[in-house]
Amino acid sequence: MELSLKHQVGLMCVILLLPSLCSSQDSFTDSRATYYGSPDCYGNPRGACGFGEYGRTVNDGSVAAVSRLWRNGTGCGACYQARCKLEQYCDEEGTYVVVTDYGEGDRTDFVLSPRAYKKLGRNDKAAAELFKYGVVDIEYRRVPCRYEGYNIVFKVHERSKNPEYFAVVILYVNGAYDVTAVQLWQEDCQEWTEMRRVYGAVFDYANPPSGEINLRFQVSGSAGIYWVQSQNAIPSDWTAGAAYDSQVQLT
């Protein structure tokens, strides 16, 4: 089932990342965080993960660029809790962010969107003081992503061209999983064929098979490494920029 552009934008605007009561990482790691400029305080649609508009608005724009946590693009889509250490200004819960970009600051692990950085503060006045600092000491931990009521979506990258070139990015992945590989089914060979990680979270394949495209992706998490197969094939008339419901979700 293809999601209409109106539906896609609607999901992006209304879905919030709901942190789990129990974290996938109990202990916090010390680091530093800064923020980047944005005309509307949201994320960057040209981020290095290749998420496009999703990377700008997911989690209500509370997103982050990372450096060490980038992990050659495997870190794209991971969710973190970060909280700063200036007691007079900082909120106890801090901010919850989705990784959508690569970025380096002054010995920082996180370059936050303005919306995410503001949430480090306990109120608007405190947040304004944090913005004056520019860089703050933080502690962070990885937490599960939560997209309640929504399946994983395959977004066909805008540079795709049917039938010569096919690229895809996987969105709305629940839990604390890394997508480590993507494969498509070759009916004539009766085998799964590896797609190339182009950059960030974008995987591609030149001269894809004709007809429907069946995908599966490999995830790595606390339960180990395993493959997840889409229950819904991408139709033969797929188009660049379209999003298709996989009809599966990780739990």
Tab-separated table of C-alpha atoms in Angstrom:
chain	number	residue	atom	x	y	z
A	1	MET	CA	0.000	0.000	0.000
A	2	GLU	CA	1.453	3.355	-1.008
A	3	LEU	CA	1.088	6.222	1.435
A	4	SER	CA	-0.084	9.452	-0.180
A	5	LEU	CA	2.074	12.555	0.128
A	6	LYS	CA	-0.596	14.096	2.351
A	7	HIS	CA	-0.524	11.027	4.595
A	8	GLN	CA	3.282	11.030	4.711
A	9	VAL	CA	3.434	14.652	5.788
A	10	GLY	CA	0.669	14.047	8.314
A	11	LEU	CA	2.546	11.201	9.926
A	12	MET	CA	5.711	13.242	10.092
A	13	CYS	CA	3.978	16.159	11.729
A	14	VAL	CA	1.961	14.272	14.347
A	15	ILE	CA	4.159	11.336	15.368
A	16	LEU	CA	6.110	12.016	18.517
A	17	LEU	CA	8.871	9.838	19.856
A	18	LEU	CA	7.605	8.368	23.108
A	19	PRO	CA	10.465	7.236	25.346
A	20	SER	CA	10.110	3.847	26.907
A	21	LEU	CA	9.869	3.580	30.659
A	22	CYS	CA	12.761	1.160	30.581
A	23	SER	CA	15.867	2.048	28.612
A	24	SER	CA	17.954	-0.203	26.414
A	25	GLN	CA	21.009	1.347	28.101
A	26	ASP	CA	20.820	1.792	31.865
A	27	SER	CA	23.940	3.906	32.390
A	28	PHE	CA	24.640	7.377	31.032
A	29	THR	CA	27.775	8.435	29.144
A	30	ASP	CA	29.366	11.847	29.697
A	31	SER	CA	29.728	14.083	26.661
A	32	ARG	CA	28.980	17.557	25.293
A	33	ALA	CA	26.268	18.961	23.048
A	34	THR	CA	25.735	22.041	20.928
A	35	TYR	CA	23.069	23.122	18.426
A	36	TYR	CA	22.843	24.218	14.802
A	37	GLY	CA	20.994	27.075	13.184
A	38	SER	CA	17.628	26.412	11.568
A	39	PRO	CA	15.120	28.916	10.138
A	40	ASP	CA	12.173	27.027	11.648
A	41	CYS	CA	13.954	25.181	14.511
A	42	TYR	CA	13.304	21.792	12.850
A	43	GLY	CA	15.845	19.363	11.437
A	44	ASN	CA	17.752	19.459	8.156
A	45	PRO	CA	15.975	17.768	5.217
A	46	ARG	CA	19.356	17.405	3.481
A	47	GLY	CA	20.860	15.529	6.413
A	48	ALA	CA	23.535	12.911	5.825
A	49	CYS	CA	21.210	10.035	6.733
A	50	GLY	CA	19.207	10.617	3.547
A	51	PHE	CA	15.886	10.805	5.409
A	52	GLY	CA	14.683	13.901	3.573
A	53	GLU	CA	11.570	15.561	5.002
A	54	TYR	CA	11.259	12.764	7.566
A	55	GLY	CA	14.623	13.850	8.991
A	56	ARG	CA	13.333	17.382	9.387
A	57	THR	CA	10.057	16.729	11.193
A	58	VAL	CA	10.221	13.304	12.859
A	59	ASN	CA	9.826	13.487	16.654
A	60	ASP	CA	8.390	16.996	16.207
A	61	GLY	CA	11.781	18.180	14.985
A	62	SER	CA	13.714	17.035	18.073
A	63	VAL	CA	16.561	15.497	16.106
A	64	ALA	CA	20.338	15.411	16.253
A	65	ALA	CA	23.460	15.140	14.178
A	66	VAL	CA	26.139	12.927	15.708
A	67	SER	CA	29.800	12.209	15.080
A	68	ARG	CA	31.206	9.250	17.026
A	69	LEU	CA	27.749	7.653	17.191
A	70	TRP	CA	27.370	7.891	13.398
A	71	ARG	CA	29.054	4.490	12.871
A	72	ASN	CA	29.304	4.780	9.068
A	73	GLY	CA	25.577	5.496	8.839
A	74	THR	CA	24.445	2.548	10.949
A	75	GLY	CA	23.619	5.009	13.715
A	76	CYS	CA	20.974	6.731	11.583
A	77	GLY	CA	17.533	6.495	13.190
A	78	ALA	CA	18.822	5.654	16.675
A	79	CYS	CA	17.096	7.371	19.602
A	80	TYR	CA	18.821	8.925	22.626
A	81	GLN	CA	18.013	10.677	25.863
A	82	ALA	CA	20.366	13.567	26.646
A	83	ARG	CA	20.338	15.789	29.709
A	84	CYS	CA	22.669	18.638	30.598
A	85	LYS	CA	24.511	19.148	33.884
A	86	LEU	CA	23.966	22.788	34.828
A	87	GLU	CA	21.558	22.186	37.700
A	88	GLN	CA	20.223	25.727	37.797
A	89	TYR	CA	19.094	25.507	34.157
A	90	CYS	CA	18.703	21.867	33.149
A	91	ASP	CA	15.588	19.721	33.087
A	92	GLU	CA	15.878	16.379	34.882
A	93	GLU	CA	14.466	14.428	31.929
A	94	GLY	CA	16.353	16.363	29.308
A	95	THR	CA	15.577	15.827	25.643
A	96	TYR	CA	14.798	12.759	23.507
A	97	VAL	CA	16.183	12.856	19.965
A	98	VAL	CA	16.345	10.845	16.766
A	99	VAL	CA	19.658	10.725	14.865
A	100	THR	CA	19.060	12.111	11.369
A	101	ASP	CA	22.403	13.659	10.387
A	102	TYR	CA	26.191	13.680	10.800
A	103	GLY	CA	27.790	16.642	12.539
A	104	GLU	CA	30.828	17.624	14.574
A	105	GLY	CA	31.105	20.337	17.216
A	106	ASP	CA	33.634	21.312	19.878
A	107	ARG	CA	34.332	17.853	21.334
A	108	THR	CA	30.622	17.058	21.123
A	109	ASP	CA	28.737	13.833	20.464
A	110	PHE	CA	25.499	15.686	19.665
A	111	VAL	CA	24.683	18.677	17.487
A	112	LEU	CA	21.020	19.222	18.327
A	113	SER	CA	18.228	20.929	16.435
A	114	PRO	CA	17.095	24.127	18.221
A	115	ARG	CA	13.885	22.351	19.288
A	116	ALA	CA	15.861	19.546	20.907
A	117	TYR	CA	18.403	21.870	22.524
A	118	LYS	CA	15.646	24.004	24.050
A	119	LYS	CA	14.218	20.934	25.803
A	120	LEU	CA	17.446	20.594	27.794
A	121	GLY	CA	16.261	23.600	29.819
A	122	ARG	CA	13.775	23.387	32.674
A	123	ASN	CA	11.798	26.342	31.300
A	124	ASP	CA	11.983	28.978	28.565
A	125	LYS	CA	14.175	31.309	30.605
A	126	ALA	CA	16.602	28.529	31.494
A	127	ALA	CA	16.693	27.374	27.863
A	128	ALA	CA	17.591	30.908	26.771
A	129	GLU	CA	20.588	30.799	29.119
A	130	LEU	CA	21.675	27.452	27.685
A	131	PHE	CA	21.576	28.900	24.177
A	132	LYS	CA	24.005	31.580	25.381
A	133	TYR	CA	26.452	28.874	26.450
A	134	GLY	CA	26.392	27.374	22.946
A	135	VAL	CA	28.058	24.149	24.152
A	136	VAL	CA	27.049	22.350	27.363
A	137	ASP	CA	28.188	19.272	29.240
A	138	ILE	CA	25.638	16.461	29.005
A	139	GLU	CA	25.118	12.809	29.753
A	140	TYR	CA	23.287	10.544	27.341
A	141	ARG	CA	22.011	7.020	26.856
A	142	ARG	CA	20.364	5.144	24.022
A	143	VAL	CA	16.625	4.510	24.385
A	144	PRO	CA	14.111	2.583	22.266
A	145	CYS	CA	12.317	4.465	19.514
A	146	ARG	CA	8.507	4.338	19.702
A	147	TYR	CA	6.194	4.919	16.752
A	148	GLU	CA	2.962	3.625	18.237
A	149	GLY	CA	0.401	2.378	15.729
A	150	TYR	CA	2.634	2.668	12.674
A	151	ASN	CA	4.429	0.060	10.614
A	152	ILE	CA	7.916	0.309	9.171
A	153	VAL	CA	7.848	2.282	5.912
A	154	PHE	CA	10.034	1.952	2.810
A	155	LYS	CA	10.682	5.361	1.282
A	156	VAL	CA	11.920	5.260	-2.321
A	157	HIS	CA	14.745	7.765	-2.595
A	158	GLU	CA	14.150	10.801	-4.804
A	159	ARG	CA	17.087	9.893	-7.065
A	160	SER	CA	15.524	6.563	-8.001
A	161	LYS	CA	14.393	6.055	-11.589
A	162	ASN	CA	12.125	3.181	-12.569
A	163	PRO	CA	13.304	0.756	-13.952
A	164	GLU	CA	17.021	1.635	-14.112
A	165	TYR	CA	17.885	2.566	-10.550
A	166	PHE	CA	16.276	1.801	-7.190
A	167	ALA	CA	17.254	3.279	-3.821
A	168	VAL	CA	15.380	3.056	-0.551
A	169	VAL	CA	15.530	4.213	3.066
A	170	ILE	CA	13.761	2.486	5.961
A	171	LEU	CA	11.697	4.671	8.315
A	172	TYR	CA	9.771	4.294	11.605
A	173	VAL	CA	11.818	1.433	13.077
A	174	ASN	CA	10.677	0.717	16.645
A	175	GLY	CA	13.020	-0.256	19.445
A	176	ALA	CA	16.783	0.053	19.839
A	177	TYR	CA	17.780	-1.660	16.612
A	178	ASP	CA	20.395	-0.832	13.982
A	179	VAL	CA	19.574	-1.589	10.337
A	180	THR	CA	22.810	-3.199	9.175
A	181	ALA	CA	21.889	-4.506	5.701
A	182	VAL	CA	19.092	-4.603	3.106
A	183	GLN	CA	18.445	-7.273	0.461
A	184	LEU	CA	16.003	-7.669	-2.423
A	185	TRP	CA	14.601	-10.910	-3.836
A	186	GLN	CA	15.787	-12.049	-7.270
A	187	GLU	CA	13.014	-14.280	-8.590
A	188	ASP	CA	14.996	-15.548	-11.589
A	189	CYS	CA	17.901	-16.633	-9.390
A	190	GLN	CA	15.728	-17.611	-6.425
A	191	GLU	CA	18.015	-15.814	-4.012
A	192	TRP	CA	18.335	-12.693	-1.876
A	193	THR	CA	20.762	-10.114	-3.267
A	194	GLU	CA	22.619	-7.534	-1.207
A	195	MET	CA	21.866	-3.858	-1.726
A	196	ARG	CA	24.678	-1.312	-1.367
A	197	ARG	CA	24.746	1.190	1.463
A	198	VAL	CA	25.248	4.379	-0.525
A	199	TYR	CA	25.478	6.744	2.434
A	200	GLY	CA	23.754	7.111	5.782
A	201	ALA	CA	20.576	5.026	5.719
A	202	VAL	CA	20.235	4.927	1.911
A	203	PHE	CA	20.585	1.539	0.159
A	204	ASP	CA	20.536	1.126	-3.618
A	205	TYR	CA	20.555	-1.377	-6.481
A	206	ALA	CA	21.244	-0.708	-10.154
A	207	ASN	CA	18.953	-2.421	-12.682
A	208	PRO	CA	16.548	-3.888	-10.108
A	209	PRO	CA	14.384	-6.872	-11.043
A	210	SER	CA	11.267	-6.149	-13.051
A	211	GLY	CA	7.895	-6.525	-11.386
A	212	GLU	CA	7.267	-6.226	-7.667
A	213	ILE	CA	10.229	-5.696	-5.349
A	214	ASN	CA	10.384	-7.756	-2.176
A	215	LEU	CA	12.738	-6.519	0.531
A	216	ARG	CA	14.155	-7.763	3.765
A	217	PHE	CA	16.494	-6.000	6.164
A	218	GLN	CA	18.934	-7.109	8.815
A	219	VAL	CA	18.726	-5.636	12.299
A	220	SER	CA	21.118	-5.755	15.214
A	221	GLY	CA	19.958	-5.324	18.797
A	222	SER	CA	19.967	-6.862	22.258
A	223	ALA	CA	18.359	-10.022	20.835
A	224	GLY	CA	21.189	-10.451	18.343
A	225	ILE	CA	21.291	-10.113	14.568
A	226	TYR	CA	18.418	-11.339	12.412
A	227	TRP	CA	16.490	-10.658	9.206
A	228	VAL	CA	13.043	-9.065	8.961
A	229	GLN	CA	11.070	-9.536	5.741
A	230	SER	CA	8.453	-7.094	4.508
A	231	GLN	CA	4.938	-8.517	4.272
A	232	ASN	CA	4.077	-6.096	1.495
A	233	ALA	CA	5.938	-5.959	-1.837
A	234	ILE	CA	6.777	-2.642	-3.443
A	235	PRO	CA	4.646	-2.533	-6.643
A	236	SER	CA	6.211	-2.664	-10.097
A	237	ASP	CA	5.081	0.898	-10.853
A	238	TRP	CA	6.970	2.344	-7.888
A	239	THR	CA	7.909	5.989	-8.121
A	240	ALA	CA	10.686	8.134	-6.666
A	241	GLY	CA	9.664	9.785	-3.412
A	242	ALA	CA	6.815	7.358	-2.711
A	243	ALA	CA	6.483	5.587	0.651
A	244	TYR	CA	5.236	2.008	0.987
A	245	ASP	CA	3.949	0.278	4.114
A	246	SER	CA	5.894	-2.895	4.979
A	247	GLN	CA	3.030	-4.182	7.176
A	248	VAL	CA	5.615	-5.202	9.797
A	249	GLN	CA	7.017	-3.569	12.916
A	250	LEU	CA	9.658	-4.577	15.431
A	251	THR	CA	8.621	-5.154	19.030
